[in-house]
Amino acid sequence: MWKIIFLLFSSFITLSYETPDQPELTFESLYKYGKRSYTDKEWHDCVGFMLRAIEDYHYYREETFWCREKCEKQVNESPAEILALPDHSFVKMGIAFGTAQKALCLLRCRIDKFTEQRPPMSNYDVYEEFQDRKPYHYLQFCYWKLGDLKNAVKSAFTFLIARPGDVDTIANLDFYREQKAFDYSFMIDALQMEYEVRFLK
């Protein structure tokens, strides 16, 4: 069953962070499917779901940041003319109104960006796992099981950037380095910006 679902998703995996064609499939649900595939040893499905989850996470984060910046510019929560009022009760009311206006701006922007079909985030712990690059912890093992040493190393190294003291990942990289096909060029941070790569070169 998971292979059939994976085939449906694989056509949507791209290198850029675009508006998803299926907004109801969020990085939360895709991550859950990916972990289930990992447990069931469905390695192709694991890779497909994890990559799609990572893509949607970056899309969600970038669009959310864009909305915040937009509303920061459009709405002044505490304008000078309100703060200058002698009556503190009016000052509090003015600030509360500004805060409400900003919240409304964010809500409208998110609906415009994500549409009403996208369910709200239900588990913030999942968001934190993506911030900690946890999906790459699963990806490196799934890639290894598929015989893809290059991407296994790349995924393990990407996770290690966020968790430099992770004993298991260090041990895995030591193991990968012992393989005949290993090359140090595989050790790339998948989340490193293109301009950073050019600068380092």
Short mmCIF file of C-alpha atoms in Angstrom, two decimals:
data_model
loop_
_atom_site.label_atom_id
_atom_site.label_comp_id
_atom_site.label_asym_id
_atom_site.label_seq_id
_atom_site.Cartn_x
_atom_site.Cartn_y
_atom_site.Cartn_z
CA MET A 1 0.00 0.00 0.00
CA TRP A 2 2.80 2.41 0.93
CA LYS A 3 4.49 1.88 -2.45
CA ILE A 4 1.30 2.96 -4.21
CA ILE A 5 1.05 6.06 -2.03
CA PHE A 6 4.72 6.83 -2.63
CA LEU A 7 4.19 6.76 -6.39
CA LEU A 8 1.47 9.35 -5.96
CA PHE A 9 3.84 11.62 -4.02
CA SER A 10 7.03 11.09 -5.98
CA SER A 11 5.89 13.25 -8.87
CA PHE A 12 5.62 16.22 -6.49
CA ILE A 13 9.19 16.04 -5.17
CA THR A 14 11.13 19.01 -6.55
CA LEU A 15 14.25 20.97 -5.70
CA SER A 16 12.38 24.19 -4.98
CA TYR A 17 9.93 24.94 -2.20
CA GLU A 18 6.66 25.42 -4.06
CA THR A 19 3.02 25.58 -3.10
CA PRO A 20 1.95 21.95 -2.59
CA ASP A 21 -0.62 20.55 -4.99
CA GLN A 22 -2.20 18.70 -2.07
CA PRO A 23 -2.31 21.24 0.81
CA GLU A 24 -3.92 18.73 3.15
CA LEU A 25 -0.67 16.71 3.07
CA THR A 26 1.47 18.65 5.52
CA PHE A 27 4.99 17.89 6.69
CA GLU A 28 3.45 16.53 9.90
CA SER A 29 1.47 13.81 8.12
CA LEU A 30 4.21 13.08 5.58
CA TYR A 31 6.76 12.73 8.38
CA LYS A 32 4.45 10.29 10.15
CA TYR A 33 4.17 8.20 6.98
CA GLY A 34 7.93 8.34 6.54
CA LYS A 35 8.59 7.07 10.05
CA ARG A 36 6.04 4.31 9.56
CA SER A 37 7.78 3.28 6.34
CA TYR A 38 11.09 3.30 8.23
CA THR A 39 9.62 0.98 10.87
CA ASP A 40 8.13 -1.27 8.17
CA LYS A 41 11.48 -1.33 6.31
CA GLU A 42 9.93 0.17 3.19
CA TRP A 43 13.08 2.08 2.29
CA HIS A 44 11.93 3.66 -0.99
CA ASP A 45 8.78 4.93 0.67
CA CYS A 46 10.79 6.19 3.63
CA VAL A 47 12.97 8.32 1.35
CA GLY A 48 10.01 9.59 -0.67
CA PHE A 49 7.94 10.63 2.33
CA MET A 50 10.87 12.20 4.18
CA LEU A 51 11.98 14.26 1.17
CA ARG A 52 8.43 15.45 0.58
CA ALA A 53 8.05 16.29 4.28
CA ILE A 54 11.28 18.31 4.26
CA GLU A 55 10.13 20.19 1.18
CA ASP A 56 6.79 21.07 2.75
CA TYR A 57 8.45 22.09 6.02
CA HIS A 58 10.67 24.59 4.22
CA TYR A 59 7.72 25.86 2.21
CA TYR A 60 5.69 26.33 5.42
CA ARG A 61 8.54 28.05 7.23
CA GLU A 62 9.44 30.41 4.39
CA GLU A 63 5.83 31.44 3.76
CA THR A 64 5.25 31.95 7.49
CA PHE A 65 8.33 34.17 7.74
CA TRP A 66 7.15 36.11 4.69
CA CYS A 67 3.76 36.71 6.34
CA ARG A 68 5.40 37.87 9.56
CA GLU A 69 7.61 40.35 7.72
CA LYS A 70 4.67 41.62 5.71
CA CYS A 71 2.51 42.18 8.79
CA GLU A 72 5.40 43.77 10.69
CA LYS A 73 5.58 46.40 7.95
CA GLN A 74 1.82 46.86 7.56
CA VAL A 75 0.77 46.94 11.20
CA ASN A 76 2.33 49.04 13.95
CA GLU A 77 1.28 47.46 17.23
CA SER A 78 2.36 50.44 19.32
CA PRO A 79 2.35 53.68 17.25
CA ALA A 80 3.97 56.74 18.80
CA GLU A 81 0.71 58.71 18.92
CA ILE A 82 -0.87 55.99 21.05
CA LEU A 83 2.09 55.70 23.42
CA ALA A 84 2.05 59.48 23.87
CA LEU A 85 -1.50 59.53 25.22
CA PRO A 86 -1.68 60.68 28.86
CA ASP A 87 -4.38 58.16 29.76
CA HIS A 88 -2.72 54.76 30.29
CA SER A 89 -6.00 52.94 29.81
CA PHE A 90 -6.23 54.31 26.27
CA VAL A 91 -2.61 53.31 25.68
CA LYS A 92 -3.39 49.72 26.70
CA MET A 93 -6.48 49.69 24.49
CA GLY A 94 -4.48 51.04 21.56
CA ILE A 95 -1.75 48.43 21.95
CA ALA A 96 -4.35 45.66 22.29
CA PHE A 97 -6.04 46.86 19.11
CA GLY A 98 -2.71 46.89 17.27
CA THR A 99 -1.92 43.36 18.46
CA ALA A 100 -5.34 42.17 17.28
CA GLN A 101 -4.83 43.82 13.89
CA LYS A 102 -1.47 42.11 13.49
CA ALA A 103 -2.95 38.73 14.42
CA LEU A 104 -5.71 39.26 11.86
CA CYS A 105 -3.13 40.22 9.24
CA LEU A 106 -1.19 37.01 9.92
CA LEU A 107 -4.34 34.91 9.75
CA ARG A 108 -5.39 36.40 6.41
CA CYS A 109 -1.90 36.04 4.98
CA ARG A 110 -1.63 32.39 6.01
CA ILE A 111 -5.03 31.58 4.52
CA ASP A 112 -3.97 33.32 1.32
CA LYS A 113 -0.66 31.42 1.22
CA PHE A 114 -1.74 28.00 2.45
CA THR A 115 -5.49 28.03 1.60
CA GLU A 116 -8.14 26.84 4.04
CA GLN A 117 -7.57 23.23 2.94
CA ARG A 118 -4.30 23.01 4.85
CA PRO A 119 -4.92 21.79 8.42
CA PRO A 120 -3.29 23.77 11.23
CA MET A 121 -0.21 22.42 12.94
CA SER A 122 -1.29 19.97 15.63
CA ASN A 123 2.04 19.00 17.22
CA TYR A 124 4.73 21.64 17.67
CA ASP A 125 7.19 18.93 18.73
CA VAL A 126 7.25 17.80 15.10
CA TYR A 127 8.22 21.32 14.00
CA GLU A 128 11.08 21.26 16.50
CA GLU A 129 12.24 17.90 15.15
CA PHE A 130 12.51 19.47 11.70
CA GLN A 131 14.45 22.37 13.18
CA ASP A 132 16.81 19.77 14.66
CA ARG A 133 17.03 18.08 11.21
CA LYS A 134 15.65 14.81 12.59
CA PRO A 135 14.28 13.64 9.20
CA TYR A 136 17.87 13.36 7.96
CA HIS A 137 18.56 10.91 10.79
CA TYR A 138 15.99 8.57 9.22
CA LEU A 139 17.02 9.39 5.66
CA GLN A 140 20.65 8.37 6.11
CA PHE A 141 19.64 4.87 7.19
CA CYS A 142 17.01 4.47 4.45
CA TYR A 143 19.52 5.58 1.82
CA TRP A 144 22.07 3.12 3.17
CA LYS A 145 19.56 0.29 2.93
CA LEU A 146 18.96 1.26 -0.70
CA GLY A 147 22.69 1.09 -1.42
CA ASP A 148 22.97 4.86 -1.91
CA LEU A 149 26.16 5.62 0.01
CA LYS A 150 26.51 9.18 -1.28
CA ASN A 151 23.12 10.32 -0.02
CA ALA A 152 23.46 8.30 3.18
CA VAL A 153 26.65 10.20 4.00
CA LYS A 154 25.12 13.51 2.95
CA SER A 155 22.06 12.94 5.16
CA ALA A 156 24.11 11.81 8.15
CA PHE A 157 26.43 14.82 7.82
CA THR A 158 23.46 17.19 7.49
CA PHE A 159 21.98 15.83 10.72
CA LEU A 160 25.36 16.01 12.48
CA ILE A 161 25.58 19.76 11.79
CA ALA A 162 22.58 20.25 14.08
CA ARG A 163 23.59 17.54 16.57
CA PRO A 164 27.42 17.49 16.55
CA GLY A 165 27.60 15.29 19.63
CA ASP A 166 25.24 12.57 18.43
CA VAL A 167 27.11 9.33 19.10
CA ASP A 168 25.10 7.17 16.69
CA THR A 169 25.57 9.54 13.77
CA ILE A 170 29.30 9.83 14.41
CA ALA A 171 29.52 6.03 14.48
CA ASN A 172 27.54 5.79 11.24
CA LEU A 173 29.83 8.27 9.48
CA ASP A 174 32.86 6.32 10.71
CA PHE A 175 31.28 3.20 9.23
CA TYR A 176 30.54 4.93 5.92
CA ARG A 177 34.13 6.18 5.70
CA GLU A 178 35.30 2.57 5.79
CA GLN A 179 33.39 1.75 2.59
CA LYS A 180 35.40 1.50 -0.63
CA ALA A 181 33.09 3.83 -2.53
CA PHE A 182 33.31 6.56 0.11
CA ASP A 183 34.54 9.98 -0.91
CA TYR A 184 34.89 13.04 1.32
CA SER A 185 32.98 15.05 -1.27
CA PHE A 186 29.87 13.21 -0.04
CA MET A 187 30.06 15.10 3.26
CA ILE A 188 27.81 17.99 2.30
CA ASP A 189 25.30 19.90 4.37
CA ALA A 190 22.09 19.49 2.36
CA LEU A 191 20.69 22.69 3.91
CA GLN A 192 23.69 24.87 3.16
CA MET A 193 22.74 27.84 1.01
CA GLU A 194 24.18 28.01 -2.52
CA TYR A 195 25.92 31.33 -1.81
CA GLU A 196 27.63 29.76 1.23
CA VAL A 197 28.98 26.94 -0.94
CA ARG A 198 30.33 29.44 -3.49
CA PHE A 199 31.94 31.50 -0.73
CA LEU A 200 33.66 28.46 0.79
CA LYS A 201 35.02 27.50 -2.63
#
